[in-house]
Amino acid sequence: MTVETRLPKLSTLSLVTMGLLMALQLVIKSFSVGPAFLKFSFTFLVAALVARLFGPWWGMMTAAVVDVIGTLMSGGPFFIGFTISAVLGSLIYALFLYGKPVSWPRLIIAQVIISVVVNAFLNTLWVAIMYKTPFWGLFPVRLLKQVIMTPIQVVLLYALFKSQMVNLIQKRLNL
Amino acid sequence: MSNFIFGRYLPLNSVVHRLDPRAKLLLSFCYIVLVFMANNPVSYLIIIAFTLGSILASKISLGFFLKGIRPLIWLIVFTVVLQLLFSPAGGHVYFHWAFINITQFGLVNSGYIFIRFLLIIMMSTLLTLSTQPLDIATGLASLMKPLRWVRVPVDTLAMMLSIALRFVPTLMDEANKIMNAQRARGVDFGEGGLLKQAKSLIPLMVPLFMSAFNRAEDLSTAMEARGYQDSEHRSQYRILTWQRRDTITWIIFVVAFAAILATRRW
């Protein structure tokens, strides 16, 4: 697994596409399904798409900006930990998906790492640091939520990346 | 299921509204550190006074802040109950059964957690209610400028952010139209189990992605036709200026911070 160390130069179309995908992420954030304790949002699809199309650097930077601006606009409390989680999530997607063929094992490994390490462990840690709540009290509940969500996320990611729409976007972006 | 509120700016004429967005952004980031520092009743009283003072200065009704707390109420209740039942032993024990312990230490701590949640949410709500989304974006882009030293393309990111904020309302309208079209075809958004609800959103996502990309193509063509070049020397329409009131606000914050450091239990 290699990481591109240079920041790839962007065409105007790529820049605008990333801007629109950021907007889409902010819009999709307001759509969530499921009960209060099992809220499920589709923002991971856009984050994964940006990471796959534009690589780790642009993926991480846009993830950080979307996290900060999305939190501030919605009136939620800003905490740098959650920005780190968003950046790491994007990095993991890019490491597994950027410039590589999409396959079930790749998607499953990437999503499981994100669900367990980032969503369950790190995000619980940030809540514990932020509000001084007991980590081990929250962790099992949040892990259980991830166990339910991960298979759905993997299936949706596979459907997205195998769709004609993504192929078409890649072709038009010359990627 | 959907909550089409993005940026909840309330246009009022108050000193908080007139503050430089950079001053407000930095204050909201540092405020969380301030809340971290408090660990006894006196330090909490200082933060409560600072927060209520800021709310009063904004001239915004307290009801708006209570609305900001509503979406997080379950997380707050869950966390407080967890803290109450499973905190380590300390002080008088009121109730004990198996691994459940309700102690004086647990009661005090859950009270602190409840206050901490309220304070942090109220201050974040204050920023959103008193600052326009575009001002937040401009402030953020300005605060990111030092990252140029580590070769972060700050101007490119600022441009992306401007495009994103400009197109959020457009894409929200688009999403509404698509949802209505799908409803007319019998799709039940928000009905059924988790999987069914997730499935029902797919017919919304695909056209939304395509619409976003089509708009990106049109916009990039228009930008290039007008000679757009991605460079560091672009001029700006919105120029931020740091005023005396921003400095005074920061002095008040530093005094509150010093008072908390002096009164907290080390």
Short mmCIF file of N, CA and C in Angstrom, two decimals, chain A residues 7 9-24 26-28 30-36 38-40 42 45-46 49 58 61-62 65-66 68-79 127 129-134 136-138 141-142 148-149 152 156 159-160 165 168-169 172-173, chain B residues 1-4 6-8 25 29 32 36 38 72 74-75 78-79 82-83 113 116-117 120-121 124-125 127-128 133 136-137 140 144 151-153 156-157 159-161 163-165 167-168 171-172 175 179 194-195 197-198 201-202 204-206 208-210 212-217 219-220 223-224 228 230:
data_model
loop_
_atom_site.label_atom_id
_atom_site.label_comp_id
_atom_site.label_asym_id
_atom_site.label_seq_id
_atom_site.Cartn_x
_atom_site.Cartn_y
_atom_site.Cartn_z
N LEU A 7 0.88 16.63 -3.67
CA LEU A 7 -0.51 17.01 -3.80
C LEU A 7 -0.83 17.14 -5.28
N LYS A 9 -2.14 18.27 -8.79
CA LYS A 9 -2.67 19.54 -9.29
C LYS A 9 -4.10 19.29 -9.78
N LEU A 10 -4.96 20.26 -9.53
CA LEU A 10 -6.36 20.08 -9.89
C LEU A 10 -6.72 20.86 -11.14
N SER A 11 -7.57 20.26 -11.98
CA SER A 11 -8.14 21.02 -13.10
C SER A 11 -9.31 21.82 -12.53
N THR A 12 -9.80 22.79 -13.30
CA THR A 12 -10.94 23.58 -12.81
C THR A 12 -12.14 22.66 -12.56
N LEU A 13 -12.33 21.69 -13.47
CA LEU A 13 -13.48 20.79 -13.32
C LEU A 13 -13.35 19.97 -12.03
N SER A 14 -12.12 19.50 -11.74
CA SER A 14 -11.94 18.72 -10.50
C SER A 14 -12.20 19.58 -9.27
N LEU A 15 -11.70 20.82 -9.31
CA LEU A 15 -11.89 21.73 -8.17
C LEU A 15 -13.38 21.97 -7.92
N VAL A 16 -14.10 22.27 -9.00
CA VAL A 16 -15.53 22.55 -8.86
C VAL A 16 -16.29 21.29 -8.43
N THR A 17 -15.88 20.14 -9.00
CA THR A 17 -16.54 18.89 -8.60
C THR A 17 -16.37 18.64 -7.11
N MET A 18 -15.15 18.89 -6.60
CA MET A 18 -14.93 18.70 -5.16
C MET A 18 -15.78 19.66 -4.35
N GLY A 19 -15.89 20.90 -4.82
CA GLY A 19 -16.75 21.88 -4.13
C GLY A 19 -18.19 21.41 -4.09
N LEU A 20 -18.67 20.90 -5.24
CA LEU A 20 -20.05 20.42 -5.30
C LEU A 20 -20.24 19.17 -4.42
N LEU A 21 -19.22 18.31 -4.39
CA LEU A 21 -19.33 17.11 -3.55
C LEU A 21 -19.34 17.49 -2.07
N MET A 22 -18.58 18.57 -1.74
CA MET A 22 -18.62 19.07 -0.35
C MET A 22 -20.03 19.56 -0.03
N ALA A 23 -20.62 20.29 -0.98
CA ALA A 23 -22.00 20.78 -0.78
C ALA A 23 -22.95 19.60 -0.60
N LEU A 24 -22.74 18.58 -1.43
CA LEU A 24 -23.60 17.40 -1.37
C LEU A 24 -23.49 16.72 -0.01
N LEU A 26 -22.78 18.19 2.79
CA LEU A 26 -23.49 19.01 3.77
C LEU A 26 -25.01 18.81 3.65
N VAL A 27 -25.48 18.62 2.41
CA VAL A 27 -26.92 18.41 2.19
C VAL A 27 -27.34 17.03 2.72
N ILE A 28 -26.54 16.02 2.34
CA ILE A 28 -26.88 14.64 2.73
C ILE A 28 -26.86 14.46 4.25
N SER A 30 -28.17 16.18 6.33
CA SER A 30 -29.48 16.45 6.92
C SER A 30 -30.48 15.32 6.68
N PHE A 31 -30.09 14.34 5.85
CA PHE A 31 -30.94 13.17 5.67
C PHE A 31 -30.40 12.04 6.53
N SER A 32 -31.18 11.61 7.47
CA SER A 32 -30.72 10.46 8.23
C SER A 32 -31.91 9.55 8.43
N VAL A 33 -31.62 8.27 8.52
CA VAL A 33 -32.71 7.31 8.72
C VAL A 33 -32.49 6.57 10.04
N GLY A 34 -33.54 5.95 10.54
CA GLY A 34 -33.43 5.16 11.75
C GLY A 34 -33.82 5.92 12.99
N PRO A 35 -34.00 5.19 14.10
CA PRO A 35 -34.37 5.84 15.36
C PRO A 35 -33.22 6.65 15.95
N ALA A 36 -33.52 7.45 17.00
CA ALA A 36 -32.53 8.38 17.56
C ALA A 36 -31.22 7.71 17.95
N LEU A 38 -29.96 5.02 16.67
CA LEU A 38 -29.34 4.28 15.57
C LEU A 38 -29.39 5.12 14.29
N LYS A 39 -29.09 6.40 14.41
CA LYS A 39 -29.15 7.31 13.25
C LYS A 39 -28.13 6.89 12.20
N PHE A 40 -28.56 6.88 10.95
CA PHE A 40 -27.72 6.42 9.86
C PHE A 40 -27.73 7.48 8.78
N PHE A 42 -25.79 9.17 5.06
CA PHE A 42 -25.12 8.69 3.86
C PHE A 42 -23.85 9.48 3.52
N LEU A 45 -20.71 7.95 1.89
CA LEU A 45 -20.65 7.66 0.45
C LEU A 45 -19.89 8.77 -0.29
N VAL A 46 -20.17 10.02 0.07
CA VAL A 46 -19.50 11.14 -0.59
C VAL A 46 -18.02 11.18 -0.18
N LEU A 49 -16.26 8.59 -2.08
CA LEU A 49 -16.15 8.94 -3.50
C LEU A 49 -15.03 9.98 -3.72
N TRP A 58 -6.34 15.36 -1.06
CA TRP A 58 -7.55 16.16 -1.26
C TRP A 58 -8.69 15.60 -0.43
N MET A 61 -8.19 16.79 3.19
CA MET A 61 -8.41 18.23 3.36
C MET A 61 -9.89 18.59 3.26
N THR A 62 -10.56 18.00 2.26
CA THR A 62 -11.99 18.33 2.14
C THR A 62 -12.77 17.75 3.32
N VAL A 65 -12.41 20.21 6.18
CA VAL A 65 -13.19 21.44 5.97
C VAL A 65 -14.69 21.17 6.13
N VAL A 66 -15.16 20.06 5.55
CA VAL A 66 -16.59 19.74 5.65
C VAL A 66 -16.97 19.48 7.11
N VAL A 68 -15.56 20.73 9.86
CA VAL A 68 -15.58 21.99 10.63
C VAL A 68 -16.79 22.83 10.23
N ILE A 69 -16.97 23.03 8.94
CA ILE A 69 -18.04 23.93 8.50
C ILE A 69 -19.42 23.30 8.79
N GLY A 70 -19.53 21.99 8.59
CA GLY A 70 -20.81 21.31 8.86
C GLY A 70 -21.19 21.42 10.32
N THR A 71 -20.19 21.25 11.20
CA THR A 71 -20.47 21.33 12.63
C THR A 71 -20.86 22.76 13.02
N LEU A 72 -20.10 23.73 12.52
CA LEU A 72 -20.38 25.11 12.91
C LEU A 72 -21.73 25.59 12.37
N MET A 73 -22.07 25.18 11.14
CA MET A 73 -23.33 25.63 10.55
C MET A 73 -24.53 25.02 11.26
N SER A 74 -24.36 23.78 11.71
CA SER A 74 -25.53 23.13 12.32
C SER A 74 -25.67 23.52 13.78
N GLY A 75 -24.72 24.28 14.31
CA GLY A 75 -24.81 24.72 15.70
C GLY A 75 -24.31 23.66 16.67
N GLY A 76 -23.68 22.61 16.13
CA GLY A 76 -23.13 21.57 17.00
C GLY A 76 -21.82 22.03 17.62
N PRO A 77 -21.43 21.41 18.73
CA PRO A 77 -20.18 21.81 19.36
C PRO A 77 -18.97 21.34 18.55
N PHE A 78 -18.04 22.24 18.26
CA PHE A 78 -16.86 21.85 17.49
C PHE A 78 -15.82 21.25 18.42
N PHE A 79 -15.26 20.12 18.01
CA PHE A 79 -14.16 19.51 18.76
C PHE A 79 -13.19 18.91 17.75
N VAL A 127 -15.85 11.81 22.70
CA VAL A 127 -16.99 12.15 23.56
C VAL A 127 -16.56 12.09 25.03
N ILE A 129 -13.55 12.54 26.24
CA ILE A 129 -12.66 13.66 26.56
C ILE A 129 -13.48 14.95 26.67
N MET A 130 -14.39 15.12 25.72
CA MET A 130 -15.15 16.37 25.64
C MET A 130 -16.07 16.57 26.84
N TYR A 131 -16.79 15.52 27.20
CA TYR A 131 -17.79 15.68 28.27
C TYR A 131 -17.39 14.93 29.54
N LYS A 132 -16.18 14.34 29.54
CA LYS A 132 -15.69 13.55 30.67
C LYS A 132 -16.68 12.45 31.05
N THR A 133 -17.16 11.74 30.04
CA THR A 133 -18.08 10.63 30.27
C THR A 133 -17.28 9.33 30.37
N PRO A 134 -17.84 8.28 31.01
CA PRO A 134 -17.08 7.03 31.13
C PRO A 134 -16.93 6.34 29.77
N TRP A 136 -15.75 3.31 28.86
CA TRP A 136 -16.18 1.90 28.75
C TRP A 136 -17.69 1.75 28.91
N GLY A 137 -18.36 2.77 29.40
CA GLY A 137 -19.82 2.72 29.47
C GLY A 137 -20.42 2.95 28.10
N LEU A 138 -19.81 3.87 27.34
CA LEU A 138 -20.35 4.23 26.02
C LEU A 138 -19.89 3.27 24.92
N VAL A 141 -21.99 0.20 23.50
CA VAL A 141 -23.21 0.61 22.79
C VAL A 141 -22.87 1.12 21.40
N ARG A 142 -21.80 1.93 21.33
CA ARG A 142 -21.41 2.50 20.04
C ARG A 142 -20.85 1.41 19.11
N ILE A 148 -24.10 -3.17 13.49
CA ILE A 148 -25.34 -3.18 12.70
C ILE A 148 -25.13 -2.40 11.39
N MET A 149 -24.41 -1.27 11.48
CA MET A 149 -24.29 -0.36 10.33
C MET A 149 -23.31 -0.85 9.26
N ILE A 152 -24.41 -2.73 6.05
CA ILE A 152 -25.23 -1.87 5.17
C ILE A 152 -24.31 -0.90 4.43
N LEU A 156 -23.76 -0.57 0.32
CA LEU A 156 -24.03 0.71 -0.36
C LEU A 156 -22.79 1.22 -1.09
N ALA A 159 -22.35 -0.83 -4.24
CA ALA A 159 -23.34 -0.42 -5.24
C ALA A 159 -22.94 0.91 -5.87
N LEU A 160 -22.42 1.83 -5.05
CA LEU A 160 -22.02 3.14 -5.58
C LEU A 160 -20.86 3.02 -6.56
N MET A 165 -22.88 5.53 -12.94
CA MET A 165 -22.73 6.94 -12.63
C MET A 165 -21.28 7.28 -12.26
N LEU A 168 -19.00 7.06 -15.23
CA LEU A 168 -19.21 8.21 -16.10
C LEU A 168 -18.47 9.44 -15.54
N ILE A 169 -18.60 9.65 -14.24
CA ILE A 169 -17.92 10.80 -13.61
C ILE A 169 -16.41 10.67 -13.77
N ARG A 172 -15.42 11.51 -17.34
CA ARG A 172 -15.51 12.93 -17.66
C ARG A 172 -14.42 13.74 -16.95
N LEU A 173 -13.98 13.22 -15.79
CA LEU A 173 -12.91 13.92 -15.07
C LEU A 173 -11.53 13.51 -15.59
N MET B 1 -37.50 12.90 8.90
CA MET B 1 -36.33 12.25 8.34
C MET B 1 -35.32 13.26 7.82
N SER B 2 -35.80 14.29 7.13
CA SER B 2 -34.84 15.28 6.66
C SER B 2 -35.03 16.57 7.43
N ASN B 3 -33.97 17.31 7.55
CA ASN B 3 -34.02 18.53 8.34
C ASN B 3 -33.32 19.61 7.53
N PHE B 4 -34.10 20.33 6.72
CA PHE B 4 -33.50 21.27 5.78
C PHE B 4 -33.14 22.59 6.45
N PHE B 6 -29.91 24.82 7.29
CA PHE B 6 -28.47 24.91 7.14
C PHE B 6 -28.06 26.33 7.48
N GLY B 7 -27.40 26.49 8.59
CA GLY B 7 -27.08 27.84 9.04
C GLY B 7 -28.37 28.41 9.60
N ARG B 8 -28.33 28.83 10.88
CA ARG B 8 -29.58 29.30 11.47
C ARG B 8 -29.45 30.76 11.89
N LEU B 25 -15.02 32.60 15.88
CA LEU B 25 -14.61 31.21 15.64
C LEU B 25 -13.54 30.79 16.65
N PHE B 29 -13.69 27.89 19.64
CA PHE B 29 -12.74 26.78 19.77
C PHE B 29 -12.13 26.78 21.19
N ILE B 32 -14.20 25.63 24.48
CA ILE B 32 -14.25 24.22 24.90
C ILE B 32 -13.10 23.92 25.87
N PHE B 36 -13.23 22.57 29.67
CA PHE B 36 -12.39 21.46 30.16
C PHE B 36 -11.75 21.79 31.50
N ALA B 38 -12.73 23.77 33.94
CA ALA B 38 -13.58 23.91 35.13
C ALA B 38 -13.74 22.57 35.83
N LEU B 72 -29.84 16.96 20.76
CA LEU B 72 -28.84 16.17 21.51
C LEU B 72 -29.37 15.68 22.85
N TRP B 74 -31.17 13.18 23.83
CA TRP B 74 -31.02 11.76 24.17
C TRP B 74 -29.59 11.42 24.54
N LEU B 75 -28.65 12.01 23.81
CA LEU B 75 -27.23 11.77 24.13
C LEU B 75 -26.93 12.31 25.53
N PHE B 78 -28.66 10.00 28.15
CA PHE B 78 -27.97 8.72 28.20
C PHE B 78 -26.64 8.85 28.95
N THR B 79 -25.87 9.90 28.61
CA THR B 79 -24.55 10.08 29.22
C THR B 79 -24.67 10.38 30.71
N LEU B 82 -25.66 7.22 32.55
CA LEU B 82 -24.50 6.32 32.58
C LEU B 82 -23.53 6.73 33.68
N GLN B 83 -23.26 8.03 33.73
CA GLN B 83 -22.34 8.57 34.73
C GLN B 83 -22.90 8.35 36.14
N ILE B 113 -21.49 17.02 34.19
CA ILE B 113 -21.57 16.62 32.77
C ILE B 113 -22.76 17.29 32.11
N ARG B 116 -21.92 20.86 31.51
CA ARG B 116 -20.90 20.95 30.45
C ARG B 116 -21.55 20.82 29.06
N PHE B 117 -22.45 19.85 28.93
CA PHE B 117 -23.18 19.67 27.67
C PHE B 117 -23.93 20.96 27.31
N ILE B 120 -21.55 23.97 26.32
CA ILE B 120 -20.87 23.83 25.01
C ILE B 120 -21.89 23.99 23.88
N ILE B 121 -23.06 23.38 24.02
CA ILE B 121 -24.07 23.48 22.96
C ILE B 121 -24.57 24.92 22.83
N SER B 124 -21.99 27.04 20.99
CA SER B 124 -21.94 26.73 19.55
C SER B 124 -23.17 27.29 18.86
N THR B 125 -24.33 27.19 19.55
CA THR B 125 -25.56 27.73 18.97
C THR B 125 -25.44 29.24 18.82
N LEU B 127 -22.79 30.98 18.19
CA LEU B 127 -21.97 31.28 17.00
C LEU B 127 -22.83 31.17 15.73
N THR B 128 -23.60 30.09 15.64
CA THR B 128 -24.41 29.85 14.43
C THR B 128 -25.52 30.89 14.29
N PRO B 133 -23.59 32.16 7.41
CA PRO B 133 -22.76 31.06 6.92
C PRO B 133 -21.56 31.52 6.08
N ILE B 136 -18.87 32.80 8.28
CA ILE B 136 -18.14 31.70 8.94
C ILE B 136 -17.11 31.14 7.96
N ALA B 137 -17.52 30.96 6.70
CA ALA B 137 -16.60 30.40 5.69
C ALA B 137 -15.43 31.34 5.45
N LEU B 140 -13.16 31.22 8.43
CA LEU B 140 -12.41 29.96 8.46
C LEU B 140 -11.27 29.99 7.45
N MET B 144 -7.24 29.78 8.21
CA MET B 144 -6.42 28.69 7.65
C MET B 144 -5.15 29.20 6.99
N ARG B 151 2.44 24.27 3.04
CA ARG B 151 2.05 24.05 1.65
C ARG B 151 0.64 23.48 1.47
N VAL B 152 -0.23 23.86 2.40
CA VAL B 152 -1.65 23.49 2.22
C VAL B 152 -2.25 24.51 1.24
N PRO B 153 -2.92 24.06 0.18
CA PRO B 153 -3.49 25.00 -0.80
C PRO B 153 -4.73 25.70 -0.24
N THR B 156 -7.23 27.37 -2.72
CA THR B 156 -8.03 26.39 -3.47
C THR B 156 -9.15 25.86 -2.56
N LEU B 157 -8.78 25.56 -1.30
CA LEU B 157 -9.79 25.06 -0.37
C LEU B 157 -10.86 26.11 -0.10
N MET B 159 -11.80 28.42 -2.16
CA MET B 159 -12.66 28.48 -3.35
C MET B 159 -13.67 27.33 -3.33
N MET B 160 -13.18 26.13 -2.98
CA MET B 160 -14.10 24.97 -2.90
C MET B 160 -15.20 25.23 -1.87
N LEU B 161 -14.79 25.81 -0.74
CA LEU B 161 -15.74 26.08 0.33
C LEU B 161 -16.81 27.09 -0.13
N ILE B 163 -17.78 27.59 -3.21
CA ILE B 163 -18.65 26.89 -4.17
C ILE B 163 -19.64 26.01 -3.39
N ALA B 164 -19.10 25.29 -2.39
CA ALA B 164 -19.95 24.38 -1.61
C ALA B 164 -21.09 25.15 -0.95
N LEU B 165 -20.76 26.27 -0.29
CA LEU B 165 -21.80 27.01 0.42
C LEU B 165 -22.81 27.63 -0.54
N PHE B 167 -23.77 26.33 -3.30
CA PHE B 167 -24.63 25.32 -3.91
C PHE B 167 -25.44 24.48 -2.91
N VAL B 168 -25.21 24.70 -1.62
CA VAL B 168 -26.01 23.93 -0.64
C VAL B 168 -27.51 24.20 -0.81
N LEU B 171 -28.75 22.50 -4.07
CA LEU B 171 -28.85 21.04 -4.00
C LEU B 171 -29.97 20.61 -3.05
N MET B 172 -30.24 21.44 -2.02
CA MET B 172 -31.35 21.10 -1.12
C MET B 172 -32.68 21.19 -1.85
N ALA B 175 -32.91 18.21 -4.01
CA ALA B 175 -33.24 17.02 -3.22
C ALA B 175 -34.74 16.99 -2.92
N MET B 179 -37.31 14.16 -4.10
CA MET B 179 -38.09 13.42 -3.09
C MET B 179 -39.57 13.48 -3.43
N LEU B 194 -34.84 -0.09 9.33
CA LEU B 194 -33.64 0.66 8.97
C LEU B 194 -33.22 0.38 7.52
N LEU B 195 -33.22 -0.92 7.15
CA LEU B 195 -32.78 -1.30 5.81
C LEU B 195 -33.72 -0.73 4.76
N GLN B 197 -35.62 1.89 5.04
CA GLN B 197 -35.44 3.35 4.97
C GLN B 197 -34.19 3.71 4.18
N ALA B 198 -33.10 2.95 4.44
CA ALA B 198 -31.84 3.20 3.72
C ALA B 198 -32.04 2.97 2.22
N LEU B 201 -33.74 5.69 0.22
CA LEU B 201 -32.98 6.92 -0.07
C LEU B 201 -32.08 6.77 -1.31
N ILE B 202 -31.87 5.53 -1.77
CA ILE B 202 -31.00 5.34 -2.94
C ILE B 202 -31.54 6.04 -4.19
N LEU B 204 -32.91 8.65 -4.33
CA LEU B 204 -32.67 10.09 -4.14
C LEU B 204 -31.20 10.41 -4.39
N MET B 205 -30.32 9.50 -3.93
CA MET B 205 -28.89 9.75 -4.00
C MET B 205 -28.36 9.81 -5.44
N VAL B 206 -28.78 8.84 -6.25
CA VAL B 206 -28.21 8.75 -7.61
C VAL B 206 -28.49 10.02 -8.43
N LEU B 208 -29.15 12.91 -7.34
CA LEU B 208 -28.51 14.03 -6.66
C LEU B 208 -27.01 14.11 -7.02
N PHE B 209 -26.36 12.94 -7.05
CA PHE B 209 -24.95 12.89 -7.47
C PHE B 209 -24.81 13.39 -8.90
N MET B 210 -25.70 12.90 -9.78
CA MET B 210 -25.59 13.27 -11.19
C MET B 210 -25.85 14.76 -11.38
N ALA B 212 -25.33 17.11 -9.18
CA ALA B 212 -24.17 17.85 -8.67
C ALA B 212 -23.06 17.85 -9.71
N PHE B 213 -22.85 16.69 -10.35
CA PHE B 213 -21.76 16.63 -11.32
C PHE B 213 -22.07 17.46 -12.57
N ASN B 214 -23.31 17.42 -13.03
CA ASN B 214 -23.68 18.23 -14.20
C ASN B 214 -23.49 19.72 -13.91
N ARG B 215 -23.85 20.13 -12.70
CA ARG B 215 -23.66 21.54 -12.33
C ARG B 215 -22.16 21.88 -12.29
N ALA B 216 -21.36 20.91 -11.81
CA ALA B 216 -19.91 21.13 -11.74
C ALA B 216 -19.35 21.38 -13.14
N GLU B 217 -19.82 20.60 -14.10
CA GLU B 217 -19.34 20.76 -15.48
C GLU B 217 -19.69 22.14 -16.03
N LEU B 219 -20.44 24.86 -14.34
CA LEU B 219 -19.75 25.92 -13.62
C LEU B 219 -18.28 26.02 -14.02
N SER B 220 -17.63 24.87 -14.18
CA SER B 220 -16.20 24.92 -14.53
C SER B 220 -16.02 25.52 -15.92
N MET B 223 -16.43 29.22 -15.52
CA MET B 223 -15.27 29.82 -14.85
C MET B 223 -14.08 29.93 -15.80
N GLU B 224 -13.85 28.87 -16.58
CA GLU B 224 -12.71 28.91 -17.51
C GLU B 224 -12.94 29.93 -18.62
N TYR B 228 -10.73 31.96 -15.29
CA TYR B 228 -10.37 31.55 -13.93
C TYR B 228 -9.04 30.79 -13.92
N ASP B 230 -6.36 29.06 -10.94
CA ASP B 230 -6.17 28.77 -9.52
C ASP B 230 -4.80 29.31 -9.09
#
